[in-house]
Coordinates of C-alpha atoms and ligand atoms in Angstrom, one line a residue:
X30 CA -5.1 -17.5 3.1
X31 CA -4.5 -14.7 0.5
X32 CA -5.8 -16.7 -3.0
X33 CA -2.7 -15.3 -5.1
X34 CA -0.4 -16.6 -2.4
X35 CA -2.0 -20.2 -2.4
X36 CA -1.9 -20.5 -6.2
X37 CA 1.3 -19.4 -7.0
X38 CA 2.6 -21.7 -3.9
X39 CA 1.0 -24.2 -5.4
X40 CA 2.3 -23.5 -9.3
X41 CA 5.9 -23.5 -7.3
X42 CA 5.3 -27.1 -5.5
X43 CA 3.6 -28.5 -8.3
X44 CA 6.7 -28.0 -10.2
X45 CA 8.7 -28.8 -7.3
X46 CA 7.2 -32.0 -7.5
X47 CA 7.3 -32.5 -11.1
X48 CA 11.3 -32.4 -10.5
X49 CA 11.5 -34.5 -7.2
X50 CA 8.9 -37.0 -7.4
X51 CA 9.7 -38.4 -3.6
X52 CA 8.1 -34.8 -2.1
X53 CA 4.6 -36.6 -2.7
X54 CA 5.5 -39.4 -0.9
X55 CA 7.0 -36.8 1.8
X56 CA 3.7 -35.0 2.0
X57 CA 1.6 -37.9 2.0
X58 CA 2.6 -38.7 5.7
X59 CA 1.1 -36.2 8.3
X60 CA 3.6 -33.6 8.4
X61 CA 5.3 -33.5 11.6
X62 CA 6.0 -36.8 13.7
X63 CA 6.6 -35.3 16.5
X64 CA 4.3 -32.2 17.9
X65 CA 6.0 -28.9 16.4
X66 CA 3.8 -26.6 19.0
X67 CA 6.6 -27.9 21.7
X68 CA 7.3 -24.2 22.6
X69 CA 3.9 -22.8 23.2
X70 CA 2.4 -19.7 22.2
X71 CA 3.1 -15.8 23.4
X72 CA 0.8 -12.6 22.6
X73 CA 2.6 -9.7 23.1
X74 CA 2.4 -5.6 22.7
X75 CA -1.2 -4.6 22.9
X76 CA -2.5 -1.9 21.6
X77 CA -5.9 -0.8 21.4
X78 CA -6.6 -2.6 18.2
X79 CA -4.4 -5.4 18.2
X80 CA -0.9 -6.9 19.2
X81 CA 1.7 -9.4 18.2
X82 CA 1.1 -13.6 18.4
X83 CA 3.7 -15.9 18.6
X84 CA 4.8 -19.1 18.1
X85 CA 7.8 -20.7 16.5
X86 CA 7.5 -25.2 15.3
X87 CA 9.8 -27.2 16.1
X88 CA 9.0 -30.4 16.9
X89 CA 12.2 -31.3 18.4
X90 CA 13.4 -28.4 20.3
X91 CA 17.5 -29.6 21.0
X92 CA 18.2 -30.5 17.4
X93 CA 19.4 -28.5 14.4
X94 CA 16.9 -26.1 13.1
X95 CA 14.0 -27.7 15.9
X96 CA 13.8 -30.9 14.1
X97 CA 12.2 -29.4 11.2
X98 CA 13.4 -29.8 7.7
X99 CA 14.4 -27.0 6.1
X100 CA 11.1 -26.2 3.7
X101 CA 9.0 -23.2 4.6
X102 CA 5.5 -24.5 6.3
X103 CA 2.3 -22.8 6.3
X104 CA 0.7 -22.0 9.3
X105 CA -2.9 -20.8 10.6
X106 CA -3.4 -18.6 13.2
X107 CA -7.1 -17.8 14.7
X108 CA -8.6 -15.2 17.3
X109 CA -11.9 -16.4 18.9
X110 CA -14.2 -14.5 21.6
X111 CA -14.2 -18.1 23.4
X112 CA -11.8 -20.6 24.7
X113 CA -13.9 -23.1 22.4
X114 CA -12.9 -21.4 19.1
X115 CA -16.9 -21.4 18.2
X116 CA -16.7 -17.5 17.5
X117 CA -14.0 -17.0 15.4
X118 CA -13.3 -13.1 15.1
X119 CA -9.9 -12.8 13.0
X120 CA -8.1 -16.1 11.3
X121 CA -5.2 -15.9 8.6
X122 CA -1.9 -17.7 7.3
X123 CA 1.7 -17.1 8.1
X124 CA 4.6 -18.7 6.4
X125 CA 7.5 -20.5 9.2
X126 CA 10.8 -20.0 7.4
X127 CA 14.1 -21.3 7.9
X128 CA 16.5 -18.9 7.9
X129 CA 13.8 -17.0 11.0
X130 CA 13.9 -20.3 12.7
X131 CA 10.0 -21.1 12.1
X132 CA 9.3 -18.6 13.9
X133 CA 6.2 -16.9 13.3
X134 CA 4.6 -12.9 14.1
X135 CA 1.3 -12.2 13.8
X136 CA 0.9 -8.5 13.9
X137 CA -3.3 -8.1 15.0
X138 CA -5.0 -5.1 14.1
X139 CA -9.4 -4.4 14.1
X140 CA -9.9 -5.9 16.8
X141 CA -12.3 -3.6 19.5
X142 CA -10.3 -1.7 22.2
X143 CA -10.1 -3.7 26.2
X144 CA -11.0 -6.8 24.8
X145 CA -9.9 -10.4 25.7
X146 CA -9.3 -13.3 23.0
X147 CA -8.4 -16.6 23.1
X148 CA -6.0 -17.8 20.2
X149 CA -4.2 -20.8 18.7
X150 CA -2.1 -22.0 16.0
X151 CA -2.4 -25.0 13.6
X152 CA 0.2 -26.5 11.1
X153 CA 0.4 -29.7 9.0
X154 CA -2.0 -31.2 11.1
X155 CA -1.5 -30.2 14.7
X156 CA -2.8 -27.9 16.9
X157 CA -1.0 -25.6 19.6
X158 CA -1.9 -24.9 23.0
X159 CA -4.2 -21.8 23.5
X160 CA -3.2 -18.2 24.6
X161 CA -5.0 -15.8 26.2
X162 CA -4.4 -12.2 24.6
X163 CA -6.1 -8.9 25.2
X164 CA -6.2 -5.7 23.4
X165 CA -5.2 -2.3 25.6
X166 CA -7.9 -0.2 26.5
X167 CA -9.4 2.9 24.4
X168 CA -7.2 5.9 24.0
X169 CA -8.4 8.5 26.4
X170 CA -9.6 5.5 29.3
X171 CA -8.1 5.2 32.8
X172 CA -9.4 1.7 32.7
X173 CA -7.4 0.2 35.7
X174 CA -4.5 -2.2 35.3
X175 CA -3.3 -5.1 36.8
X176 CA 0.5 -5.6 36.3
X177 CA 3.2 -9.0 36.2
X178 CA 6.5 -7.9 36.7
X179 CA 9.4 -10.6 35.6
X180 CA 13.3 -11.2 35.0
X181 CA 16.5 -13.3 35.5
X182 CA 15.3 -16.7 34.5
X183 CA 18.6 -19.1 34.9
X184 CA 17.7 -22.5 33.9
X185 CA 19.9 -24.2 35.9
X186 CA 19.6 -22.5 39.1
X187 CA 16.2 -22.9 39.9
X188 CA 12.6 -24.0 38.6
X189 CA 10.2 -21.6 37.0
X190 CA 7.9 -22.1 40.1
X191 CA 7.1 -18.5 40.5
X192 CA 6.0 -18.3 36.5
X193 CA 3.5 -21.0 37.1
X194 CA 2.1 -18.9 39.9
X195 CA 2.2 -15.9 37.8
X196 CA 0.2 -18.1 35.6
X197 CA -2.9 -18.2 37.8
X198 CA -2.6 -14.4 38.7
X199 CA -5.8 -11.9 37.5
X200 CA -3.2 -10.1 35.4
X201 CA -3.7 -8.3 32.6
X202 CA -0.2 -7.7 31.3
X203 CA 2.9 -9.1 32.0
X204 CA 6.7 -7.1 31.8
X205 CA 9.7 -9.3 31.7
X206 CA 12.9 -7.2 32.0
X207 CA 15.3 -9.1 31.0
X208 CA 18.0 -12.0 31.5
X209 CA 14.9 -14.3 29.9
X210 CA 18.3 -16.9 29.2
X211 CA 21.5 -16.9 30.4
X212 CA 24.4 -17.3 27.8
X213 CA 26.5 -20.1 29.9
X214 CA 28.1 -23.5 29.1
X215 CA 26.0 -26.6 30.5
X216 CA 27.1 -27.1 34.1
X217 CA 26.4 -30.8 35.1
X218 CA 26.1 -30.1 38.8
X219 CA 23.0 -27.5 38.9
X220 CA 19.3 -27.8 39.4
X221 CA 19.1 -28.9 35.6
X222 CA 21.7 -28.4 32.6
X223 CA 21.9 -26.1 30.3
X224 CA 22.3 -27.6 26.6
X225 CA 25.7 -27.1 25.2
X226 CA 28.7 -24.5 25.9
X227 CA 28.5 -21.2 26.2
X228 CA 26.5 -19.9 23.2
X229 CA 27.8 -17.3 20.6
X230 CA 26.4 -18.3 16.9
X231 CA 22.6 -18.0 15.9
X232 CA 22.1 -21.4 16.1
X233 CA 23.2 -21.9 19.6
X234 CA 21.0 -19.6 21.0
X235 CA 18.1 -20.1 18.9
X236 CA 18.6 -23.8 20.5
X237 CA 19.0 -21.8 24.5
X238 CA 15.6 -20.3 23.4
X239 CA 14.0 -23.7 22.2
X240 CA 15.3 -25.1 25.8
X241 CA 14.2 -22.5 27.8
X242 CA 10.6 -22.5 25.6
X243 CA 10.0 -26.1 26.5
X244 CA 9.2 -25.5 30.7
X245 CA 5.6 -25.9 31.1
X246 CA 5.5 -22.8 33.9
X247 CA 7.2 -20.4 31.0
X248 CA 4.8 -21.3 28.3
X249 CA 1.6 -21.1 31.2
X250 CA 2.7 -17.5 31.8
X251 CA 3.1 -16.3 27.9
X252 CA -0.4 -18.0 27.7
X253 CA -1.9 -16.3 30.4
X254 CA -1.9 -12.3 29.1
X255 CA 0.1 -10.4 26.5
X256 CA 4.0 -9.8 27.7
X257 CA 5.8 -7.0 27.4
X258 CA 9.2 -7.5 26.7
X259 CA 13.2 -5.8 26.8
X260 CA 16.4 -7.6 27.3
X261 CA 19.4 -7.5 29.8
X262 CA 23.0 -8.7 29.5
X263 CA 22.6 -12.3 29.3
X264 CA 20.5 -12.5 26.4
X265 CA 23.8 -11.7 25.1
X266 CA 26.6 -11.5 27.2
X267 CA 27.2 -11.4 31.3
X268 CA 27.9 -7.1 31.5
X269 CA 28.2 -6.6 27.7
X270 CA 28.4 -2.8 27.1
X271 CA 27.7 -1.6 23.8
X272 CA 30.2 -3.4 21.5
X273 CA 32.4 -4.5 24.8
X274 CA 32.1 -7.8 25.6
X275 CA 32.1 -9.0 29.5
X276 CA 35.9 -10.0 29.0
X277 CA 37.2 -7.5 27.0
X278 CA 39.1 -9.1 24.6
X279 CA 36.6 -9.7 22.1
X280 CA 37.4 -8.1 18.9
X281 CA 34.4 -5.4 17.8
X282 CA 33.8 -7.9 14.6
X283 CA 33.8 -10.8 17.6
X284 CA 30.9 -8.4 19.4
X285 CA 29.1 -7.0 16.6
X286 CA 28.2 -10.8 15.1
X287 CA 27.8 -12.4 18.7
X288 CA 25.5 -9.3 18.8
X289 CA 23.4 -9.9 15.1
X290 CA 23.0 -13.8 16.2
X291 CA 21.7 -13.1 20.2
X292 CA 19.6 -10.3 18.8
X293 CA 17.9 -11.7 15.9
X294 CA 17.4 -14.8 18.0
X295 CA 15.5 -13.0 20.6
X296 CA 13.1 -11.2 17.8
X297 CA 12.5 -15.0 16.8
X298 CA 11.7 -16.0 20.0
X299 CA 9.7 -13.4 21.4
X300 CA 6.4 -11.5 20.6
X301 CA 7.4 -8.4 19.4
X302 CA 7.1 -6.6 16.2
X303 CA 9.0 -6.1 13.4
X304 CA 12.6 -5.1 14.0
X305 CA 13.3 -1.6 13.1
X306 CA 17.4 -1.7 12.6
X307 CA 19.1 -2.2 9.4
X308 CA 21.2 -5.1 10.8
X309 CA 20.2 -7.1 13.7
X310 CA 23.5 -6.1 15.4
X311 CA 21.7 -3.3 15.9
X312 CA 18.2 -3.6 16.0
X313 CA 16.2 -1.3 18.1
X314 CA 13.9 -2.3 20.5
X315 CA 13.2 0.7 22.7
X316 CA 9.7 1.6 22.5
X317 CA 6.3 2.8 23.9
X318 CA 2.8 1.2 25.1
X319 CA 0.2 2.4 26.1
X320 CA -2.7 1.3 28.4
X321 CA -5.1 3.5 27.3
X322 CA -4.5 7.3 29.0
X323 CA -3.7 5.5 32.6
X324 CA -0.1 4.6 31.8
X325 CA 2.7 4.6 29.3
X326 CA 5.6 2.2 28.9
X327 CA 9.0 3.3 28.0
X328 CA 10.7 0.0 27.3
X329 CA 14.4 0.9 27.7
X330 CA 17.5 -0.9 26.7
X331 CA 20.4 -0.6 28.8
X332 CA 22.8 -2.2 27.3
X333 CA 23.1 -1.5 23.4
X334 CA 24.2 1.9 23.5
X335 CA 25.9 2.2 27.2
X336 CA 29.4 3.4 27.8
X337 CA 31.7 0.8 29.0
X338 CA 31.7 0.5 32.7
X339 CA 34.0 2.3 35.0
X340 CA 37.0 1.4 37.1
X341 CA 37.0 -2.5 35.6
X342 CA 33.4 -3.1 36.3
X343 CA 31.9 -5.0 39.4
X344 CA 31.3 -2.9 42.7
X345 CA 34.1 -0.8 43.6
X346 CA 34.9 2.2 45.4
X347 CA 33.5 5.3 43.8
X348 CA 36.1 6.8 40.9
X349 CA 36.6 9.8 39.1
X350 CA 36.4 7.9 35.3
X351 CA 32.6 7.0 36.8
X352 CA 31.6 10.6 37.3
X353 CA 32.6 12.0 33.7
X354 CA 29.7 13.4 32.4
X355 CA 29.9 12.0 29.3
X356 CA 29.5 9.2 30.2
X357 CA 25.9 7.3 29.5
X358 CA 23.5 4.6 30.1
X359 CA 21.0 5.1 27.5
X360 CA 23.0 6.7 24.7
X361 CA 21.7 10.5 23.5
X362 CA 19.3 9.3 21.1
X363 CA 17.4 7.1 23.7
X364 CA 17.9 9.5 26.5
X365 CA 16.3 12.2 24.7
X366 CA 13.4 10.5 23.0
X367 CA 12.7 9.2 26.6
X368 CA 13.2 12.9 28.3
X369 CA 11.1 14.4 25.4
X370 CA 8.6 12.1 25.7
X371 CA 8.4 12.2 29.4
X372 CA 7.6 15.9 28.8
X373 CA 4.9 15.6 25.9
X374 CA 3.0 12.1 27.0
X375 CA -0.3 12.9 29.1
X376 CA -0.1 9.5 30.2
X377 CA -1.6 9.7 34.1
X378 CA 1.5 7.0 34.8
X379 CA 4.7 6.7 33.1
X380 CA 6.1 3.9 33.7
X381 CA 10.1 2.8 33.0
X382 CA 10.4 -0.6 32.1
X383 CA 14.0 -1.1 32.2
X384 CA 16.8 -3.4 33.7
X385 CA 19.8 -2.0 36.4
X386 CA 18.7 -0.4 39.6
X387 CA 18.7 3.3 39.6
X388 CA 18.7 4.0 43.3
X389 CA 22.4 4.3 44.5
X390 CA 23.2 1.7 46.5
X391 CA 26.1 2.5 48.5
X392 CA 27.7 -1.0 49.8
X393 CA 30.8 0.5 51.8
X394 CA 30.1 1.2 55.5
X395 CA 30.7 4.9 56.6
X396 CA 32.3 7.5 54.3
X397 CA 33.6 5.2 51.7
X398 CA 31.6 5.2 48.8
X399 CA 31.4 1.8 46.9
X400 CA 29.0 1.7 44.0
X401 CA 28.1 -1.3 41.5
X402 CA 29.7 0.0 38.3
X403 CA 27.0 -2.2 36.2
X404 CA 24.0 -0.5 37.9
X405 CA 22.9 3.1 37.3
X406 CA 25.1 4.2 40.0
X407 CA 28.4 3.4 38.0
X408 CA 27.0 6.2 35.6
X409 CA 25.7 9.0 38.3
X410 CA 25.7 11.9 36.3
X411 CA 23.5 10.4 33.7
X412 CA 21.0 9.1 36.3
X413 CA 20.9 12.4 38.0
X414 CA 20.2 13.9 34.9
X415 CA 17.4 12.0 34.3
X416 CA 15.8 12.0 37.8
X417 CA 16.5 15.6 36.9
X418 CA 14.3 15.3 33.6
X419 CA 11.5 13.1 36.0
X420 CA 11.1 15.8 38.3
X421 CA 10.2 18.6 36.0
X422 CA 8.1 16.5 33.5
X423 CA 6.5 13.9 35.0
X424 CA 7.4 14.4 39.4
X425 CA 5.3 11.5 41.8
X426 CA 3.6 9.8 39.0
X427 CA 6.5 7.9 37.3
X428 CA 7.4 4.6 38.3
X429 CA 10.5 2.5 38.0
X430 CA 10.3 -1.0 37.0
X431 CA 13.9 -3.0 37.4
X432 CA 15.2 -6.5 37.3
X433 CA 18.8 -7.5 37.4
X434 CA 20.1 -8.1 40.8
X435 CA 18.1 -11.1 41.9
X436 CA 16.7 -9.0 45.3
X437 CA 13.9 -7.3 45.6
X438 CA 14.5 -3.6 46.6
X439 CA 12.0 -1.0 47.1
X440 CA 13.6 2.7 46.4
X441 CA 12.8 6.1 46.3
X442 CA 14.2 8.4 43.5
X443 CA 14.9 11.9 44.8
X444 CA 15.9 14.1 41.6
X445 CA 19.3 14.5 42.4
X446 CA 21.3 11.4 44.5
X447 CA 24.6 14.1 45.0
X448 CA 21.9 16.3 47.0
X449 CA 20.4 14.5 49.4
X450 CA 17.8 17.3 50.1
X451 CA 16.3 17.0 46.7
X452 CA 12.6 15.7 47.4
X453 CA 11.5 12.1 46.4
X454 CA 10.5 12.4 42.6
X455 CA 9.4 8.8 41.8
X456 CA 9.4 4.9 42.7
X457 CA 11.6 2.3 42.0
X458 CA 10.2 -1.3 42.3
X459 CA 13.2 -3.9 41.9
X460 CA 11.8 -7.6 41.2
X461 CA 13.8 -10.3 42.1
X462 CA 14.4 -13.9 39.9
X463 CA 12.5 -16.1 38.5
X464 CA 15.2 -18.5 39.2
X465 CA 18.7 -17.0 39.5
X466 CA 20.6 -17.3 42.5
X467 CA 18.7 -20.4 43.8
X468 CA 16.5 -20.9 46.6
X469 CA 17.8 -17.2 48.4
X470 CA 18.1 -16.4 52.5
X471 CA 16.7 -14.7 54.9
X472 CA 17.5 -10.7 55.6
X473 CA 18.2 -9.7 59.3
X474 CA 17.2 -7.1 60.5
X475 CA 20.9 -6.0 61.5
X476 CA 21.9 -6.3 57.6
X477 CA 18.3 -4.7 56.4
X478 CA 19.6 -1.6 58.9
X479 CA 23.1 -1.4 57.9
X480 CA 22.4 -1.3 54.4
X481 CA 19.7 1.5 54.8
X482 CA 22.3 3.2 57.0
X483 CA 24.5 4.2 53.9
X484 CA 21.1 4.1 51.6
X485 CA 17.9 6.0 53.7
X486 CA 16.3 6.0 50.3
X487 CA 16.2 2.4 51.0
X488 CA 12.4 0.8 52.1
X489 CA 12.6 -3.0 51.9
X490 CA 15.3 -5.7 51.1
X491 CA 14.6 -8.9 50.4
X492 CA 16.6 -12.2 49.1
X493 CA 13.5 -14.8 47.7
X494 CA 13.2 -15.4 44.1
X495 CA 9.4 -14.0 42.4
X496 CA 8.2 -11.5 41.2
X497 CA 5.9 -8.7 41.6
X498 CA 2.1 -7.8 40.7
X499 CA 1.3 -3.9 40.4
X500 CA -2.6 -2.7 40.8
X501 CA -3.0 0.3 39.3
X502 CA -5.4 3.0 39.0
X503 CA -5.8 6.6 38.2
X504 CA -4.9 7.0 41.7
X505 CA -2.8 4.8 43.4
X506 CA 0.2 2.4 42.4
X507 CA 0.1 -1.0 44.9
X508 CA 3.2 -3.4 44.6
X509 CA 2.9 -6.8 46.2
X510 CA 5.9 -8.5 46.1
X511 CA 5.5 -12.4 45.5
X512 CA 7.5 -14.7 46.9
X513 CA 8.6 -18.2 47.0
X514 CA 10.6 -20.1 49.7
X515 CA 12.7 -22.0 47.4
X516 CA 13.1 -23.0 43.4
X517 CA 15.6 -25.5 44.1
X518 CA 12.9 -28.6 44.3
X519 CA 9.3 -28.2 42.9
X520 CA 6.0 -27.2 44.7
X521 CA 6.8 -23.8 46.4
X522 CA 3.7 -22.1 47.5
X523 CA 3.5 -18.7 46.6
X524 CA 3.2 -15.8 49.3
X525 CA 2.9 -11.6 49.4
X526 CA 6.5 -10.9 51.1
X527 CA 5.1 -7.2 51.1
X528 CA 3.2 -4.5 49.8
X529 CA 3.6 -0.8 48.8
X530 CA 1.5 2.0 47.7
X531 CA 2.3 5.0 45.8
X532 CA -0.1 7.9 45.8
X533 CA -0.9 9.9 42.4
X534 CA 1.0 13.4 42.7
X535 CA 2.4 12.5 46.0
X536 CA 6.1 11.5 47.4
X537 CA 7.5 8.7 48.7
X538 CA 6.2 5.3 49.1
X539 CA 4.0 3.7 51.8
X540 CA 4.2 0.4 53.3
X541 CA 0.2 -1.4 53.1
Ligands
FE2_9 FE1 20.0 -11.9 36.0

């Protein structure tokens, strides 16, 4: 703990005391009575000389501000070569605050490049469970990687089975793209309730978070490796575009502090750095990782800076007011830090971590046209534009990573979907759910051919919740897709529904 820090906290509760004398009998008990670790710990964007830890007390997760009591609280956070903290490499003190909902962000730095740690966090007499966390490798290494992919968690459609396998996967990253809670009212007659009605103020989703934080298969996956992290809609709002809310009638002062309460409670709750945004209506959290010189993430955000979707949203037939140009996903600003940067990095991979499908999928038989207006295809020219960008910067070594859609899909990109004699450009791997959409049905093979029928970009459909594990090295990309047979009771094994290989510098996608 930073000396000056300890003695002028302690000037301030000495006098503190002097003034209310019951804050000694307060502090005499142990501090917490219940165990304020309840949410587990999280590690989170490595880099090759640290990363973020998280955790966040509160030592009873449903109730106003976690159960805690309103004082700030000193926590200690250590980093140890072994599981039995007897090699303690980096320790320090962070300070849980109110008004950030106790949570706490370690930002790591010094540590050795392709390292793994163990860590913990103690408060007031308690002890949290231990993470694993690991630093990226050296710049300059194609040290291989092995990849979780994640999204669509819905509490009360299903169990986190599949993150408890994920849990025991040799992984060394995970990336969770989004729809980590879902903003809903508490629905009595589901796999298990959600707490409350719909949330909309800070404090009801700080409390979605706590509820969420509390299952024993999400806190074994945060443990197990360092997460990688963007949202989707529901961390906000179902289809939220921009400063549009899903049902359109919310005022822009409505959206913008809906906005500033979901955001800043999914920095809280998450292991991520600090926000760069001068409100946290609009805090930023598009960014880059990289693992070493094998691959580079672009953590997009779909959402924030989108144009309102086309012809009242859902999947319609194909309209003019979808195919203005203008018309974006990303906003300029993203869209051009991503292009430019697709075109500098000399990353061997580069990697898209974002949350709608890109591939078209066309859902209308014959020479109707009917597009999801959500999705990528609702915005064609600025997808085509891209895939443009992709095929002159970085063609057969970029990979797609989506969530979304509770399916799995696996696509490939050509570089322009309104020429369907443009070659294949890159991969799109599309993870299913966690959870959302329950237990999920088998595909025949009459639907799996009439949907590649309109869609021969199309390889593989499937409807089981999971999620995906990516082996990758300098050169080959393998996707197995993990699935489980239902979510709806506990105990689903875990099985590979498929696998897929992408070859460095090549097109297409092969089935292994
Ligand atoms: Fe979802």
């Amino acid at each position: 703990m930073d000396r000056r820090l300890f003695v002028s906290d302690l000037a301030r509760y000495a006098a503190l005391c002097a003034v209310v004398p019951n804050v000694w009998r307060v502090t005499s008990r142990p501090r917490f009575a219940d165990d304020p670790f309840q949410l587990g710990v999280a590690s989170g964007d490595p880099t090759a000389s640290g990363g973020v830890l998280w955790t966040r007390l509160a030592p009873r997760p449903l109730e106003p501000e976690g159960g805690m009591d309103g004082l700030r609280t000193t926590v200690t956070w250590e980093v140890a070569d072994d599981e039995g903290f007897t090699k303690i490499v980096k320790k320090g003190t962070a300070t849980a605050a109110p008004e950030l909902s106790y949570s706490v962000h370690v930002n790591l730095d010094g540590l050795p490049a392709d390292r793994w740690y163990f860590y913990r966090f103690q408060s007031g007499g308690a002890t949290s469970n231990v993470g694993r966390f690991r630093t990226a490798p050296a710049e300059g290494s194609l040290t291989p990687l092995s990849l979780g992919v994640a999204s669509c968690q819905h509490w009360e459609q299903g169990l986190f089975t599949a993150l408890g396998h994920l849990a025991h996967e040799e992984i060394d990253l995970v990336t969770h793209l989004g729809d980590y809670i879902y903003e809903y009212a508490g629905n009595p007659r589901t796999v298990r309730t959600h707490a409350g009605l719909e949330i909309r103020t800070v404090d009801d989703y700080r409390r979605r978070y706590a509820q969420y934080k509390t299952d024993p298969h999400l806190q074994a996956a945060h443990a197990r490796c360092p997460w990688v992290v963007t949202w989707d809609d529901h961390e906000v709002d179902n289809n939220y575009a921009g400063l549009v809310g899903e049902n359109g009638f919310e005022s822009v002062e409505q959206m913008r502090t809906r906005r500033a309460a979901a955001y800043q409670a999914w920095w809280e709750h998450q292991p991520v750095t600090v926000p760069r945004a001068q409100s946290w209506a609009d805090l930023n959290i598009t960014r880059s990782i990289n693992w070493g010189a094998l691959a580079r993430f672009w953590v997009l955000d779909t959402r924030q800076y989108r144009d309102d979707q086309a012809c009242n949203d859902g999947t319609q037939l194909m309209c003019d007011g979808a195919r203005d140009p203008r018309r974006g996903l990303l906003g300029a600003a993203q869209e051009q830090w991503l292009t430019n940067g697709l075109g500098a990095s000399r990353s061997h991979w580069q990697v898209l971590a974002q949350q709608i499908m890109m591939a078209p999928y066309d859902a209308a038989p014959g020479a109707d046209v009917r597009v999801s207006m959500d999705q990528w295809s609702g915005y064609p020219v600025a997808r085509d534009r891209l895939l443009n960008a992709v095929a002159k910067r970085a063609p057969n070594r970029t990979v797609v990573l989506t969530g979304d859609i509770h399916t799995s899909w696996v696509n490939e990109l050509h570089s322009d979907f309104s020429r369907p004699d443009k070659p294949v450009v890159a991969a799109e791997f599309v993870g299913t759910s966690i959870s959302s959409g329950g237990d999920g049905a088998a595909v025949t093979v009459q639907r799996f051919d009439a949907m590649k029928r309109e869609n021969p970009h199309l390889k593989w459909f499937e409807n089981r919740r999971g999620y995906f594990k990516c082996t990758v090295n300098a050169d080959s990309w393998t996707t197995d897709y993990r699935s489980v047979a239902f979510v709806e009771k506990p105990d689903a094994p875990v099985t590979t529904a498929s696998s897929w290989r992408v070859t460095h510098g090549k097109p297409g996608i092969i089935a292994v």
